[in-house]
mmCIF file of C-alpha atoms in Angstrom:
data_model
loop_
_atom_site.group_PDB
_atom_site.id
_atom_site.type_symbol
_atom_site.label_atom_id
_atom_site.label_comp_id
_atom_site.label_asym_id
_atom_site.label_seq_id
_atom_site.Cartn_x
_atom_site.Cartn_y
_atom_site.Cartn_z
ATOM 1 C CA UNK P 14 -9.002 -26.731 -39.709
ATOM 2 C CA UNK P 15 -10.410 -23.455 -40.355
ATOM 3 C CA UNK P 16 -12.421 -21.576 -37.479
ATOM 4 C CA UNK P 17 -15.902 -21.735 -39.735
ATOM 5 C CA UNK P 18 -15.180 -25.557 -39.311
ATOM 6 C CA UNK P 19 -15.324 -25.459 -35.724
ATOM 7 C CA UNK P 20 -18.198 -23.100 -35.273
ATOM 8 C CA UNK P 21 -20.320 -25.647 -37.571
ATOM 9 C CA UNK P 22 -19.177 -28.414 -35.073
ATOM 10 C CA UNK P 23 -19.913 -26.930 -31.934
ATOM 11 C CA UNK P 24 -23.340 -25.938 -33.181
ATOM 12 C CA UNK P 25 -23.804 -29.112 -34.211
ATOM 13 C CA UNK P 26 -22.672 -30.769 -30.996
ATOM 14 C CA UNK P 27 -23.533 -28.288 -28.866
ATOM 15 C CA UNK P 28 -27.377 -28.389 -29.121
ATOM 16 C CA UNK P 29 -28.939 -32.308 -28.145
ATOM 17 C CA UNK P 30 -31.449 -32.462 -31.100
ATOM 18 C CA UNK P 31 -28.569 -31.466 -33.545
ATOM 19 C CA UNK P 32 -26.760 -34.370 -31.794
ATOM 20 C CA UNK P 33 -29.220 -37.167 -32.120
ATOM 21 C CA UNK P 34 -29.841 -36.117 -35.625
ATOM 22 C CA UNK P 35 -25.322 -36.330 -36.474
ATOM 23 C CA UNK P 36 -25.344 -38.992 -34.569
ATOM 24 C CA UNK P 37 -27.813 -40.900 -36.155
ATOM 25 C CA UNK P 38 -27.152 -39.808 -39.415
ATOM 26 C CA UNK P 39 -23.672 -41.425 -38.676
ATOM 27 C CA UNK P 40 -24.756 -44.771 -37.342
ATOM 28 C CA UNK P 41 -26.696 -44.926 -40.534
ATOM 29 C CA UNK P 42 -24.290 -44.529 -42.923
ATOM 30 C CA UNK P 43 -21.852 -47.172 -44.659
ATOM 31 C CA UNK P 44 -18.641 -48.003 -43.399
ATOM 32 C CA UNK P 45 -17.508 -50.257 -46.080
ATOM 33 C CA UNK P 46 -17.180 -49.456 -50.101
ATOM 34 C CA UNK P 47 -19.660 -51.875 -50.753
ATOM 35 C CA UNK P 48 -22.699 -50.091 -49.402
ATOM 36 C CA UNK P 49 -24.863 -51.425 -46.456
ATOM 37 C CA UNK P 50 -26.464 -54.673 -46.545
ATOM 38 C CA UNK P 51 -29.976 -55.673 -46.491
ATOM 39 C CA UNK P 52 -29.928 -57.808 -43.360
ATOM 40 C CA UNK P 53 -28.110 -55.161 -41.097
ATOM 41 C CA UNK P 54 -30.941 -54.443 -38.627
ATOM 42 C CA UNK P 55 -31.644 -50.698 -38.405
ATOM 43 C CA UNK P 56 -29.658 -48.634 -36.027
ATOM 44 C CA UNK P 57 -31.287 -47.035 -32.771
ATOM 45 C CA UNK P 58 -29.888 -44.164 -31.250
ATOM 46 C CA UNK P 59 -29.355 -44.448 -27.383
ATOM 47 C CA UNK P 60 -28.987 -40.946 -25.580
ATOM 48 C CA UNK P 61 -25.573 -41.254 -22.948
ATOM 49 C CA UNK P 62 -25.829 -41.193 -19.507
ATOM 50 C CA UNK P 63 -23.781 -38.062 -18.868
ATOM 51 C CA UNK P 64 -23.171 -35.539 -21.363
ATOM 52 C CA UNK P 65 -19.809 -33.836 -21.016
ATOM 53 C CA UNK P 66 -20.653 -30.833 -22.569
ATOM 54 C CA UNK P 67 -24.047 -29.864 -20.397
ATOM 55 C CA UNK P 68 -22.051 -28.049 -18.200
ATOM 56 C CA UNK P 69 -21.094 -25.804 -20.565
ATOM 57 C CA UNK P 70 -24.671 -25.140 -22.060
ATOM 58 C CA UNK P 71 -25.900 -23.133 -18.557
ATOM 59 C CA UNK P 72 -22.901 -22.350 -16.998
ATOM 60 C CA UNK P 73 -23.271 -21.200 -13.224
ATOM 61 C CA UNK P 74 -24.280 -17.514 -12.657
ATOM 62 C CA UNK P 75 -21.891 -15.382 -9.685
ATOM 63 C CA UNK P 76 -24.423 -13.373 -7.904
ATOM 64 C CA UNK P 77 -22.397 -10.534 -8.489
ATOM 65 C CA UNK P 78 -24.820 -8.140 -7.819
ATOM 66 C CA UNK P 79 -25.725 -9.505 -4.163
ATOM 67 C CA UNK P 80 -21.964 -9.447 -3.318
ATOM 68 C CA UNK P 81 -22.314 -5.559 -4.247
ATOM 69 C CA UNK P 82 -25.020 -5.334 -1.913
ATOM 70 C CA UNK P 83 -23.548 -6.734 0.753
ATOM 71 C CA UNK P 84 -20.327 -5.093 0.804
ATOM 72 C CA UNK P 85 -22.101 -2.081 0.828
ATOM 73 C CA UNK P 86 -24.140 -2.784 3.710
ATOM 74 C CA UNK P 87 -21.103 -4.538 5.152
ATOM 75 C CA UNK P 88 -19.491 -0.312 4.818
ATOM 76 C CA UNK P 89 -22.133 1.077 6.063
ATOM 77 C CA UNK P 90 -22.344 -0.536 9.312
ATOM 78 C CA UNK P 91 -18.681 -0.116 10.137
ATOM 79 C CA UNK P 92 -19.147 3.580 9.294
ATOM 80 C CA UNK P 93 -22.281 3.609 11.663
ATOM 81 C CA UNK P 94 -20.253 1.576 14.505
ATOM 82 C CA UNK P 95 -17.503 3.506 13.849
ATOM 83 C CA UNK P 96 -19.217 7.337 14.593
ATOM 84 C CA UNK P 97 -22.111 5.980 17.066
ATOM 85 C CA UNK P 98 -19.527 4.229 19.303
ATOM 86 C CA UNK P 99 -18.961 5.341 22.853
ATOM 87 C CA UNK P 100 -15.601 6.785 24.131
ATOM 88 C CA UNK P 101 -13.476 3.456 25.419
ATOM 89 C CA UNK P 102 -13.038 2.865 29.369
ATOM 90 C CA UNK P 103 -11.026 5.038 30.711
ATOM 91 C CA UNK P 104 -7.992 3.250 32.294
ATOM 92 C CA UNK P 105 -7.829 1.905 36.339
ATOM 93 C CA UNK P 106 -5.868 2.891 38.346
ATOM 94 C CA UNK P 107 -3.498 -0.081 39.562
ATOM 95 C CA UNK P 108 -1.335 1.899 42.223
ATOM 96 C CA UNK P 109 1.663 0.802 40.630
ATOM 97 C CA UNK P 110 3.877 4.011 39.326
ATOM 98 C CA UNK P 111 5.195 4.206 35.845
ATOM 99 C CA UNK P 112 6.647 6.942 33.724
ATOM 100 C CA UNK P 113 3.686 9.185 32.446
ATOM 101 C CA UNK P 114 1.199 8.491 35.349
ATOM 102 C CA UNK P 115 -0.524 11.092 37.470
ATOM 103 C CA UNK P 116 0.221 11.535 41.293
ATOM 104 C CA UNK P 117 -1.650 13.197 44.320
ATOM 105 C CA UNK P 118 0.878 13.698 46.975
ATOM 106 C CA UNK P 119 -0.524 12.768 50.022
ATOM 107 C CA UNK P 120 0.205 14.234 54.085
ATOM 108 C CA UNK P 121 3.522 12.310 54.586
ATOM 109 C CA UNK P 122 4.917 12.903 50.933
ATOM 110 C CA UNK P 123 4.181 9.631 49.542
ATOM 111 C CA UNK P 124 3.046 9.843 45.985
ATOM 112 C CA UNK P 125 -0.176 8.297 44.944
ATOM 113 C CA UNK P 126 -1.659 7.340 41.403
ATOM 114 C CA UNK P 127 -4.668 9.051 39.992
ATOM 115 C CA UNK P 128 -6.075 9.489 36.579
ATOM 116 C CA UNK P 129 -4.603 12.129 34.750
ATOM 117 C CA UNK P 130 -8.087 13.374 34.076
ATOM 118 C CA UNK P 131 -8.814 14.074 37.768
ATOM 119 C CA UNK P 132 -7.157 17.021 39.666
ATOM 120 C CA UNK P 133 -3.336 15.771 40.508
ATOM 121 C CA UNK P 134 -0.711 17.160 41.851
ATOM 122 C CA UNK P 135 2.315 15.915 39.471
ATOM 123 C CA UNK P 136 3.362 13.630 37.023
ATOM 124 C CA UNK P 137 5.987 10.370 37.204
ATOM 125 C CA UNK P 138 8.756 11.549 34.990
ATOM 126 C CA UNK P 139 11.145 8.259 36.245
ATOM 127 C CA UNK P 140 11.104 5.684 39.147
ATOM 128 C CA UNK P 141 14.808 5.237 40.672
ATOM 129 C CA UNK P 142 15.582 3.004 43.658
ATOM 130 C CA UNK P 143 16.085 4.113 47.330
ATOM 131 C CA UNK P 144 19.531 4.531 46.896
ATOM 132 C CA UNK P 145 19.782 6.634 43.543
ATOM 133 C CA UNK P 146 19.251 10.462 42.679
ATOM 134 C CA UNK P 147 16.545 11.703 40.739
ATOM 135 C CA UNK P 148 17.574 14.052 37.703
ATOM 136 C CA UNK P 149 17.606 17.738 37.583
ATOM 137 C CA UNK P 150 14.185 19.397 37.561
ATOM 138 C CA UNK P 151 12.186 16.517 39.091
ATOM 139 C CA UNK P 152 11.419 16.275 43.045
ATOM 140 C CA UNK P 153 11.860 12.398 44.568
ATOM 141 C CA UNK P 154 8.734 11.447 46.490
ATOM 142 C CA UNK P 155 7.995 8.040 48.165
ATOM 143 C CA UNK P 156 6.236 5.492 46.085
ATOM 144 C CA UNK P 157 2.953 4.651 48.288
ATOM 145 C CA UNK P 158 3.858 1.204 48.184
ATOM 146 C CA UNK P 159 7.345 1.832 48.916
ATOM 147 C CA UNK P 160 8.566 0.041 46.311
ATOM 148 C CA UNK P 161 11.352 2.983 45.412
ATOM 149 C CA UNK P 162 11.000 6.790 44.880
ATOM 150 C CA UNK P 163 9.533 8.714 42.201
ATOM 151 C CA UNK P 164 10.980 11.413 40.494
ATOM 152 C CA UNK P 165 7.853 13.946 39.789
ATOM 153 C CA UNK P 166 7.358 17.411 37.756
ATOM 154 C CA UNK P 167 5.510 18.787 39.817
ATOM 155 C CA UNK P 168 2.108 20.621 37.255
#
């Protein structure tokens, strides 16, 4: 079937008064050699229920434009949340010593935690238990809660 064919029949089936008009035009027409006969009562079209091929005559729009929109605006307020947004919490302090953490060292020698962005007088380097040595270059001071010595660098 050549493609000119096919353009002819979806315009003709495409568009409803094109339709009624083939289809009629079809129901009127002889299906025999002999011609129609004179007491065959005259054909009336009836329009179907559902037409397969509406959906296809409007087709849905994306509103791609409003997606734009908001994906921009969407940007923008991460960009504004992003530079207006305060500084987090500064961390608690728990009074349990890790590596990294700050120390005061108190009358007796015990080492207590602070935040390293208030005045301290060392910093944990490695926790050992009563028993064990601390490394070269470090200084073992009582944990406050006397749950093993702290080796500190002293700042």
């Amino acid at each position: 079937m050549k493609m000119a064919d096919i353009n002819e029949a979806w315009r003709v089936l495409g568009d409803p008064q094109r339709r009624r008009t083939y289809d009629l035009a079809l129901a009127g027409s002889p299906h025999t050699s002999s011609g129609p006969t004179a007491e065959a009562p005259t054909p009336t079209f009836v329009e179907p229920r559902h037409n397969p091929l509406a959906r296809y005559q409007d087709p849905p729009r994306f509103p791609w434009r409003l997606m734009g929109w908001l994906l921009l605006l969407g940007v923008a307020f991460v960009m504004v949340s992003v530079l207006t947004a305060d500084d987090p919490v500064p961390p608690k302090v728990d009074n349990v010593l890790q590596p990294g953490d700050c120390v005061v060292l108190e009358a007796n020698g015990d080492a207590a935690e602070r935040l390293c962005t208030e005045p301290h007088d060392a910093t944990v380097q490695v926790l050992v238990t009563v028993n064990e040595r601390c490394p070269d270059g470090t200084e073992p001071h009582r944990d406050r809660q006397g749950m093993g010595t702290a080796c500190l660098v002293l700042t």
